XYZ file of C-alpha atoms in Angstrom:
655
model
C -16.354 -94.973 58.817
C -19.242 -96.625 60.615
C -20.626 -93.570 62.012
C -21.670 -90.364 59.892
C -22.810 -90.019 56.424
C -20.735 -91.322 53.574
C -20.994 -91.179 49.740
C -20.696 -95.141 49.327
C -23.109 -97.994 49.478
C -24.404 -99.218 52.757
C -22.968 -102.227 54.508
C -20.425 -103.428 51.790
C -17.831 -106.248 52.563
C -14.473 -104.891 53.773
C -12.363 -106.514 51.099
C -14.695 -105.458 48.297
C -14.832 -102.044 49.613
C -10.846 -101.787 49.932
C -10.576 -102.884 46.377
C -13.216 -100.596 45.059
C -11.562 -97.780 46.708
C -8.068 -98.532 45.404
C -9.657 -98.914 41.829
C -11.458 -95.598 42.162
C -8.387 -93.717 43.331
C -6.377 -95.299 40.494
C -9.018 -94.263 38.035
C -9.003 -90.829 39.478
C -5.310 -90.609 39.200
C -5.261 -91.683 35.569
C -8.106 -89.112 34.698
C -6.289 -86.360 36.471
C -3.039 -86.974 34.679
C -4.720 -87.050 31.351
C -6.636 -83.877 32.367
C -3.286 -82.298 33.393
C -1.605 -83.341 30.232
C -4.499 -81.989 28.208
C -4.156 -78.758 30.137
C -0.396 -78.564 29.537
C -0.855 -79.239 25.901
C -3.478 -76.355 25.775
C -1.186 -74.151 27.821
C 1.642 -74.856 25.275
C -0.654 -74.167 22.297
C -1.937 -70.951 23.926
C 1.655 -69.861 24.514
C 2.627 -70.447 20.915
C -0.435 -68.597 19.782
C 0.366 -65.781 22.277
C 3.814 -65.608 20.884
C 2.490 -65.516 17.349
C -0.097 -62.889 18.247
C 2.584 -60.923 20.128
C 4.921 -61.049 17.174
C 2.292 -59.864 14.921
C 1.218 -57.184 17.341
C 4.815 -55.938 17.569
C 5.296 -55.927 13.869
C 2.001 -54.003 13.356
C 3.106 -51.616 16.201
C 6.422 -51.131 14.606
C 4.773 -50.294 11.268
C 2.502 -47.848 12.927
C 5.354 -46.333 14.915
C 7.358 -45.717 11.678
C 4.460 -44.431 9.923
C 3.780 -42.029 12.724
C 7.205 -41.061 13.154
C 7.471 -40.065 9.492
C 4.215 -38.148 9.638
C 5.294 -36.408 12.663
C 8.474 -35.424 11.031
C 6.413 -34.053 7.957
C 4.146 -32.242 10.280
C 7.129 -30.722 12.232
C 8.461 -29.465 9.015
C 5.105 -28.181 8.081
C 4.638 -26.454 11.434
C 8.160 -24.856 11.159
C 7.415 -23.514 7.632
C 3.989 -22.101 8.650
C 5.484 -20.623 11.779
C 8.132 -19.078 9.605
C 5.602 -17.623 7.147
C 3.449 -16.220 10.115
C 6.549 -14.583 11.568
C 7.470 -13.152 8.237
C 4.006 -11.766 8.022
C 4.322 -10.042 11.314
C 7.647 -8.613 10.579
C 6.091 -7.229 7.225
C 3.386 -5.710 9.056
C 5.766 -3.954 11.591
C 7.796 -2.651 8.670
C 4.635 -1.241 6.989
C 3.654 0.375 10.253
C 7.153 1.867 10.615
C 7.049 3.007 6.993
C 3.638 4.633 7.539
C 5.060 6.558 10.547
C 8.098 7.629 8.694
C 5.943 8.733 5.718
C 3.819 10.809 8.026
C 6.891 12.451 9.668
C 8.300 13.129 6.111
C 4.982 14.605 5.021
C 5.019 16.928 8.011
C 8.595 17.883 7.191
C 7.594 18.566 3.545
C 4.573 20.617 4.548
C 6.708 22.823 6.749
C 9.310 23.140 3.920
C 6.471 23.994 1.623
C 5.347 26.829 3.777
C 8.769 28.146 4.155
C 9.240 28.028 0.406
C 5.933 29.892 -0.190
C 7.057 32.646 2.274
C 10.203 33.050 0.411
C 8.401 32.919 -2.897
C 6.057 35.814 -1.602
C 9.166 37.713 -0.521
C 10.761 37.010 -3.951
C 7.583 38.277 -5.613
C 7.450 41.362 -3.763
C 11.086 42.149 -4.551
C 10.392 41.221 -8.229
C 7.569 43.818 -8.103
C 9.765 46.549 -6.923
C 12.468 45.706 -9.402
C 9.964 45.740 -12.282
C 8.665 49.169 -11.236
C 12.251 50.547 -11.084
C 13.107 48.738 -14.527
C 9.876 50.323 -15.972
C 11.225 53.795 -14.797
C 14.555 53.069 -16.172
C 12.951 51.948 -19.611
C 11.049 55.232 -19.629
C 14.050 57.218 -19.175
C 16.053 55.335 -21.901
C 13.087 55.845 -24.358
C 13.280 59.605 -23.666
C 17.152 59.431 -24.164
C 16.730 57.471 -27.362
C 14.114 59.926 -28.663
C 16.423 62.967 -27.872
C 19.244 61.100 -29.451
C 17.301 60.440 -32.532
C 16.146 64.027 -32.872
C 19.772 65.075 -32.468
C 20.975 62.665 -35.092
C 18.376 64.039 -37.482
C 19.466 67.683 -36.799
C 23.077 66.483 -37.333
C 22.288 65.140 -40.865
C 20.377 68.312 -41.779
C 23.294 70.426 -40.627
C 25.884 68.429 -42.522
C 23.611 68.911 -45.708
C 23.538 72.718 -45.182
C 27.230 72.656 -44.443
C 27.997 70.856 -47.774
C 25.695 73.520 -49.588
C 27.389 76.340 -47.702
C 30.878 74.928 -48.746
C 29.739 74.810 -52.342
C 28.673 78.533 -52.270
C 31.870 79.463 -50.481
C 33.907 77.690 -53.325
C 31.887 79.560 -55.874
C 32.358 82.926 -53.993
C 35.949 82.271 -53.638
C 36.199 81.620 -57.450
C 34.345 84.902 -57.995
C 36.535 86.627 -55.566
C 39.728 85.643 -57.436
C 38.220 86.803 -60.617
C 37.347 90.083 -59.138
C 40.721 90.379 -57.706
C 42.238 89.778 -61.064
C 39.829 92.317 -62.477
C 41.055 94.735 -59.931
C 44.442 94.141 -60.772
C 43.597 94.701 -64.391
C 42.276 98.093 -63.276
C 38.570 98.007 -63.387
C 36.243 99.964 -61.005
C 37.910 99.807 -57.738
C 35.204 101.394 -55.703
C 32.418 98.981 -56.727
C 34.714 96.063 -56.414
C 35.769 97.037 -52.817
C 31.980 97.349 -51.869
C 31.559 93.909 -53.306
C 34.733 92.502 -51.611
C 33.506 93.750 -48.288
C 30.010 92.348 -48.593
C 31.654 88.887 -49.774
C 33.980 89.042 -46.718
C 30.912 89.694 -44.573
C 29.015 86.832 -45.908
C 32.152 84.613 -45.586
C 32.459 85.545 -42.002
C 28.808 84.696 -41.292
C 29.297 81.222 -43.051
C 32.293 80.607 -40.993
C 30.342 81.287 -37.882
C 27.540 78.901 -38.835
C 30.249 76.268 -39.684
C 31.765 76.570 -36.234
C 28.268 76.387 -34.874
C 27.774 73.166 -36.824
C 31.012 71.653 -35.796
C 30.133 72.242 -32.221
C 26.709 70.537 -32.738
C 28.487 67.617 -34.261
C 30.880 67.249 -31.329
C 27.822 67.630 -28.817
C 26.007 64.708 -30.770
C 29.046 62.545 -30.389
C 29.364 63.353 -26.733
C 25.591 62.551 -26.432
C 26.106 59.098 -28.090
C 28.902 58.371 -25.542
C 26.693 59.540 -22.635
C 23.900 57.415 -23.960
C 26.175 54.267 -24.039
C 27.479 55.029 -20.585
C 23.855 55.463 -19.391
C 22.900 52.082 -20.801
C 25.880 50.526 -18.925
C 24.926 52.406 -15.722
C 21.229 50.973 -16.162
C 22.658 47.492 -16.432
C 24.869 48.140 -13.434
C 22.023 49.781 -11.404
C 19.996 46.635 -11.859
C 22.567 44.684 -10.008
C 23.227 47.324 -7.556
C 19.658 47.712 -6.551
C 19.503 44.076 -5.425
C 22.614 44.794 -3.416
C 21.053 48.068 -2.187
C 18.011 46.164 -0.944
C 19.910 43.661 0.954
C 22.176 46.299 2.318
C 19.216 48.275 3.491
C 17.628 45.195 5.170
C 21.098 44.633 6.898
C 21.353 48.408 7.782
C 17.849 48.152 9.446
C 18.908 45.135 11.408
C 22.038 46.858 12.434
C 20.274 49.973 13.203
C 17.882 47.956 15.463
C 20.770 46.140 17.169
C 22.713 49.453 17.672
C 19.586 51.124 19.152
C 19.171 48.173 21.525
C 22.742 48.367 22.594
C 22.822 52.042 23.124
C 19.699 51.837 24.924
C 21.104 49.125 27.175
C 24.216 51.150 27.557
C 22.173 54.302 28.563
C 19.957 52.395 30.940
C 23.038 50.783 32.586
C 24.673 54.255 32.977
C 21.459 55.865 34.378
C 20.338 52.819 36.633
C 23.658 51.630 37.786
C 24.161 53.411 41.011
C 25.902 50.572 42.773
C 29.581 51.157 41.848
C 29.893 54.883 42.267
C 33.664 55.022 41.590
C 33.232 53.760 38.038
C 32.666 56.928 35.876
C 30.596 56.949 32.656
C 33.707 57.101 30.503
C 34.983 53.764 31.880
C 31.563 52.253 31.431
C 31.640 53.394 27.787
C 35.147 52.098 27.302
C 34.101 48.712 28.637
C 31.161 48.706 26.417
C 33.406 49.622 23.284
C 35.722 46.785 24.286
C 32.821 44.389 24.404
C 31.521 45.846 21.114
C 34.872 45.310 19.401
C 34.874 41.674 20.660
C 31.387 41.079 19.313
C 32.349 42.693 16.080
C 35.295 40.150 15.717
C 33.006 37.302 16.710
C 30.474 38.553 14.069
C 33.295 38.657 11.396
C 34.241 35.210 12.323
C 30.643 34.036 12.101
C 30.251 35.807 8.926
C 33.198 34.030 7.481
C 31.662 30.713 8.713
C 28.389 31.683 7.181
C 30.031 32.320 3.877
C 31.737 29.108 4.003
C 28.507 27.292 4.912
C 26.744 29.229 1.942
C 29.483 28.036 -0.364
C 29.011 24.424 0.885
C 25.233 24.858 0.584
C 25.710 25.982 -2.959
C 27.938 23.082 -3.866
C 25.581 20.557 -2.163
C 22.721 22.120 -4.092
C 24.673 21.709 -7.279
C 25.422 18.091 -6.389
C 21.709 17.591 -5.619
C 20.751 18.887 -9.073
C 23.217 16.660 -10.591
C 22.050 13.577 -8.601
C 18.397 14.552 -9.666
C 19.514 14.508 -13.055
C 21.200 11.204 -12.712
C 18.144 9.797 -10.974
C 15.769 11.000 -13.656
C 18.044 9.632 -16.461
C 19.335 6.315 -14.775
C 16.884 5.391 -11.949
C 13.461 6.222 -13.245
C 13.124 3.689 -15.985
C 14.430 0.985 -13.775
C 11.857 2.048 -11.139
C 9.082 1.736 -13.499
C 10.197 -1.585 -14.465
C 10.488 -2.587 -10.813
C 6.835 -1.251 -10.162
C 5.608 -3.501 -12.986
C 7.443 -6.290 -11.468
C 5.920 -5.480 -8.089
C 2.514 -5.554 -9.617
C 3.114 -8.967 -10.951
C 4.629 -10.166 -7.633
C 1.451 -8.771 -5.758
C -0.847 -10.722 -8.219
C 1.251 -13.762 -7.412
C 0.973 -13.066 -3.729
C -2.774 -12.841 -3.874
C -2.853 -16.117 -5.697
C -0.823 -17.655 -3.077
C -3.001 -16.249 -0.395
C -5.922 -17.807 -2.138
C -4.089 -21.137 -2.185
C -3.181 -20.659 1.568
C -6.977 -19.998 2.348
C -7.873 -23.158 0.616
C -5.117 -25.042 2.398
C -6.359 -23.806 5.588
C -9.862 -24.955 4.836
C -8.229 -28.337 3.800
C -6.492 -28.518 7.184
C -9.691 -28.007 9.082
C -11.223 -30.851 6.987
C -8.203 -32.987 7.871
C -8.616 -32.155 11.529
C -12.239 -33.344 11.423
C -11.259 -36.480 9.539
C -8.598 -37.123 12.194
C -11.360 -36.615 15.011
C -13.477 -39.129 13.122
C -10.501 -41.347 12.765
C -10.111 -41.386 16.632
C -13.802 -42.331 17.103
C -13.574 -45.163 14.592
C -10.459 -46.952 15.919
C -12.030 -50.222 15.657
C -12.186 -50.146 11.820
C -8.541 -50.456 10.512
C -9.549 -50.403 6.861
C -11.107 -46.860 7.184
C -8.238 -45.773 9.096
C -5.914 -46.845 6.352
C -8.167 -44.978 3.721
C -8.146 -41.840 5.631
C -4.451 -41.959 6.364
C -3.783 -42.717 2.614
C -6.045 -39.816 1.683
C -3.980 -37.590 4.122
C -0.815 -38.633 2.620
C -1.991 -38.038 -1.083
C -3.319 -34.559 -0.022
C 0.116 -33.729 1.440
C 1.814 -34.946 -1.538
C -0.381 -33.015 -3.798
C 0.344 -29.860 -1.882
C 4.131 -30.438 -2.003
C 3.915 -30.968 -5.729
C 2.009 -27.725 -6.120
C 4.478 -25.794 -4.064
C 7.408 -27.098 -5.970
C 5.851 -26.128 -9.283
C 5.212 -22.656 -8.106
C 8.633 -22.435 -6.665
C 10.063 -23.483 -10.169
C 7.956 -20.780 -12.005
C 9.235 -18.136 -9.520
C 12.782 -19.329 -10.381
C 12.275 -19.213 -14.009
C 11.423 -15.391 -13.783
C 14.549 -13.847 -15.180
C 15.678 -10.184 -14.374
C 15.108 -7.992 -17.370
C 17.623 -5.548 -18.672
C 17.054 -1.930 -17.744
C 16.759 0.738 -20.482
C 18.488 4.067 -20.020
C 15.895 6.898 -20.392
C 16.232 10.131 -22.336
C 17.541 13.179 -20.647
C 15.124 15.864 -19.505
C 14.827 18.666 -22.071
C 16.127 22.209 -21.092
C 13.290 24.488 -20.215
C 13.344 28.107 -21.596
C 13.007 30.393 -18.501
C 11.353 33.706 -19.863
C 11.380 35.446 -16.514
C 12.328 35.232 -12.824
C 8.684 34.640 -11.729
C 8.162 31.746 -14.344
C 11.493 30.292 -13.189
C 10.588 30.374 -9.537
C 7.082 28.777 -10.200
C 8.692 26.105 -12.529
C 11.352 25.301 -9.873
C 8.819 25.073 -6.971
C 6.652 22.594 -9.080
C 9.745 20.455 -9.955
C 10.837 20.507 -6.493
C 7.472 19.225 -5.159
C 7.361 16.593 -7.849
C 10.894 15.339 -7.219
C 10.183 15.296 -3.529
C 6.948 13.208 -4.067
C 8.728 10.850 -6.505
C 11.695 10.500 -4.006
C 9.288 9.385 -1.186
C 7.366 6.980 -3.571
C 10.554 5.606 -4.838
C 12.138 5.087 -1.234
C 8.718 3.402 -0.370
C 8.756 1.247 -3.432
C 12.475 0.266 -3.051
C 11.776 -0.886 0.570
C 8.844 -2.909 -0.434
C 10.796 -4.486 -3.379
C 13.537 -5.492 -1.176
C 11.473 -6.933 1.502
C 9.463 -8.835 -1.080
C 12.688 -10.019 -2.865
C 13.943 -11.296 0.455
C 10.883 -13.135 1.167
C 10.850 -14.637 -2.267
C 14.631 -15.779 -2.048
C 13.649 -17.442 1.472
C 10.652 -19.082 -0.285
C 12.989 -20.454 -2.886
C 15.504 -21.862 -0.254
C 12.650 -23.740 1.683
C 9.523 -25.431 0.538
C 6.334 -23.856 1.706
C 4.300 -26.739 3.432
C 1.256 -26.500 5.614
C 1.350 -27.418 9.157
C -1.248 -28.166 11.926
C -1.186 -25.869 14.999
C -1.727 -28.962 17.272
C -0.067 -32.094 16.342
C -2.957 -34.396 16.405
C -0.937 -37.495 15.230
C 1.387 -37.080 18.031
C -1.364 -36.946 20.365
C -3.009 -40.011 18.946
C 0.392 -41.801 19.274
C 0.639 -41.036 22.894
C -2.981 -42.266 23.628
C -2.325 -45.463 21.677
C 0.995 -45.972 23.712
C -0.911 -45.534 26.924
C -3.634 -48.027 25.861
C -0.872 -50.563 24.919
C 0.876 -50.265 28.375
C -2.518 -50.752 30.052
C -3.447 -53.778 27.814
C 0.017 -55.301 28.666
C -0.768 -54.845 32.427
C -4.194 -56.374 31.905
C -2.747 -59.343 30.167
C -0.340 -59.878 32.745
C -2.899 -59.701 35.514
C -5.006 -62.303 33.673
C -2.108 -64.717 33.347
C -1.334 -64.350 37.028
C -5.016 -64.958 37.820
C -5.015 -68.103 35.744
C -1.813 -69.456 37.062
C -2.512 -68.869 40.620
C -5.942 -70.509 40.247
C -7.821 -67.805 41.802
C -11.231 -69.103 43.018
C -13.207 -65.886 42.856
C -14.184 -65.305 39.377
C -16.065 -62.163 40.392
C -12.877 -60.232 41.090
C -11.645 -57.684 38.572
C -7.990 -57.290 37.849
C -6.296 -53.907 38.987
C -4.969 -53.195 35.461
C -8.436 -53.464 33.887
C -9.709 -51.103 36.574
C -7.006 -48.574 36.105
C -7.488 -48.712 32.274
C -11.116 -48.087 32.617
C -10.473 -45.171 35.119
C -7.943 -43.676 32.448
C -10.663 -44.056 29.805
C -13.056 -42.390 31.999
C -10.721 -39.642 32.688
C -9.787 -39.048 28.926
C -13.686 -39.019 28.227
C -14.232 -36.406 30.995
C -11.289 -34.309 29.625
C -12.837 -34.477 26.131
C -16.270 -33.556 27.656
C -14.870 -30.659 29.442
C -13.096 -29.329 26.268
C -16.313 -29.738 24.266
C -18.284 -27.845 27.031
C -15.614 -25.027 26.822
C -15.918 -24.838 23.088
C -19.776 -24.894 23.364
C -19.674 -21.958 25.842
C -17.201 -20.050 23.735
C -19.334 -20.602 20.655
C -22.296 -19.456 22.649
C -20.731 -16.332 23.721
C -19.497 -15.469 20.187
C -22.948 -16.160 18.970
C -24.695 -13.812 21.373
C -22.063 -11.197 20.766
C -22.273 -11.341 16.919
C -26.114 -11.668 17.105
C -26.074 -8.433 19.118
C -23.825 -6.737 16.666
C -26.061 -7.817 13.890
C -29.296 -6.481 15.660
C -27.635 -3.278 16.328
C -26.523 -2.896 12.801
C -29.982 -3.880 11.564
C -31.447 -1.120 13.814
C -28.952 1.472 12.891
C -29.372 1.020 9.125
C -32.757 -0.247 8.628
C -34.629 1.464 11.562
C -36.189 -1.509 13.311
C -35.227 -3.262 16.548
C -35.606 -6.998 16.308
C -36.422 -9.315 19.179
C -36.734 -13.143 18.989
C -39.787 -14.095 21.128
C -39.421 -17.341 23.222
C -41.689 -20.415 22.868
C -44.849 -20.196 25.204
C -44.537 -23.893 25.885
C -40.742 -23.943 26.624
C -39.085 -20.701 27.595
C -35.583 -22.028 26.900
C -36.398 -22.378 23.024
C -37.052 -19.621 20.482
C -40.251 -19.519 18.587
C -40.813 -18.558 14.877
C -42.171 -15.213 16.070
C -40.214 -11.901 15.442
C -41.012 -8.620 17.359
C -40.341 -5.486 15.277
C -40.213 -1.896 17.015
C -39.302 1.155 15.027
C -36.512 3.563 16.457
C -38.835 6.462 16.042
C -41.889 5.217 18.195
C -41.149 7.702 20.997
C -44.710 9.230 20.721
C -46.412 5.788 19.988
C -46.460 3.870 23.427
C -45.739 0.183 23.189
C -46.430 0.180 19.491
C -44.825 -2.722 17.583
C -45.309 -5.528 14.884
C -45.162 -9.345 15.384
C -44.356 -11.481 12.459
C -44.910 -15.292 12.708
C -42.674 -16.922 10.092
C -44.260 -20.323 10.279
C -47.831 -19.146 9.993
C -46.988 -16.241 7.615
C -48.994 -13.732 9.548
C -48.451 -10.132 10.655
C -50.077 -8.374 13.750
C -49.926 -4.699 14.861
C -49.963 -3.989 18.713
C -50.310 -0.545 20.126
C -52.756 2.403 20.026
C -55.471 3.077 17.391
C -53.279 5.442 15.245
C -50.518 2.963 14.741
C -52.842 0.185 13.959
C -54.717 2.268 11.354
C -51.414 3.276 9.611
C -50.318 -0.389 9.607
C -53.777 -1.402 8.018
C -53.674 1.305 5.308
C -50.014 0.440 4.433
C -50.639 -3.286 4.452
C -53.655 -2.783 1.920
C -51.540 -0.571 -0.269
C -48.150 -2.616 -0.337
C -48.998 -6.141 0.555
C -52.549 -6.700 -0.791
C -52.296 -4.596 -3.944
C -48.640 -4.755 -4.894
C -47.267 -7.701 -2.897
C -44.210 -5.900 -1.674
C -43.752 -6.654 2.151
C -40.296 -4.835 2.446
C -41.793 -1.723 1.100
C -44.434 -2.119 3.759
C -41.799 -1.881 6.559
C -39.952 1.057 5.041
C -43.133 2.928 4.185
C -44.202 2.350 7.973
C -40.996 3.722 9.191
C -41.168 6.781 7.064
C -44.661 7.532 8.343
C -43.616 7.075 11.973
C -40.487 9.312 11.266
C -42.887 12.123 9.718
C -44.960 12.025 12.902
C -41.836 11.933 15.083
C -40.514 15.051 13.414
C -43.845 16.861 13.744
C -43.956 16.063 17.422
C -40.415 17.306 17.779
C -41.239 20.704 16.147
């Protein structure tokens, strides 16, 4: 150690130098041991502190995990209920569309049936008019017969009186004749008596002839009475026979047309069929007659079937009338009560929809609060406050829905009252009967359609209310933000663990380079960067969507303003920065075809108005501004008056 540089004192003695070296080595070893013991003690304290911090961290993590799991369960229930309500809404909308389609088809069928009924009623009106004419004729004939009959009765009464008088005179004459005979027997003047007897016999003979004539008149009067009765019966039978006669005439005309067509076809086949020369006309006629008989047999069978169907139709019609009466007596009051309940249910539905809208707003508020909660992770107190507020809000919502469900359960079904029967309507004539039946038919068909629709609606609403009673209606987020937050926290925890392990490894291995960064820290930072980049991309997409919606809605608003207010509005850019808008508006009328480049510019900040264009347009604007703005202070009236003036000039130019 004589050559080279050394840290020790120059030229010491050998013994002293060795002693000093040994002492220094011993001192260095003692200091190193004490330093190592201190380091070991610090390491043990750090390990105990690390264990304590780890236990505290694990307990806090477990608490947060339990809270997050409970909240996730609640949110999953909320989401299920919200999805269920949304699906029910879609199903109800589909049912409503189907009901509308079926109602349209039923309306078309009813219109067609109405047309058929109108045609039938017109036919019945024509038949009724014909029957009325015939009835009037018969009434006239009966009046004539009754007048003749009354006249004959009067004559009969007069003749009976005359007969009684003549019978009295005959009795007197017979008594006188008897006296005369006695006188003749006693021998009075025979010649005079004979003449008187002859005269009396002549008068008696004449009276006998008159009596015979009166008896004949009496018998003829009785015969006329019988004929009158028979004629009245015939008139009543004729009224029924005339209807049958009209039907038979219609059938006769139809059959005549069929027979004419058949014989024309037969004649045409005989004349034109020259292919089979061996077949004679008689054989063809026989074949035709055989076919005709077969067709007659088929027609008879079809007629029997038709009669059976008519009988079934009448039975069904009677059943339908009975069902209609039962419907009016039994179901109408219940349907009215159901309609009232439906109104109450619809009001409750509106209230629930209002509550739903308020809850949606509250959900949006809670989402915003959760976003703020993510941004403020370093402040645990504020996090606890926001979570407590969120939990209290959810508990309030659950309590409100429970109270509403209890109110719906307390609604008891009311007893239905049986309505009075429909009074019997007096039908004065066939026409009034037909009109009343037609009106009743239309009313009943309308009632049936309305009641069917109300029944379907009530059934659907009752089903929804029963399902609501079974499950509690709770709101649900569309995206489970707490679950996302939990995943992010789990990733950060894993990265922090890796970072902690890398730091421990670095400390234990006594790495000299302090400038080195552990790989876990670098990965965590890269993960944070990626998360931030994803959030930035999402926000950019949202911003672009909002810009697109804003431009579309602004265009719609401008088109609506131009359509209904008559001015095209254009926002002018800032002259200093073209990307920004200024406070100036450009207004051009829809009717400025004849006024080239004529428009108004309003500066909102400076509260100024300028007109640009030709001299005519500027003069009109100055006149109207003096009238409406300077004198009256009504700026909206200025714009409307200007548009009217331009429209008048536009119409004149068009003419």
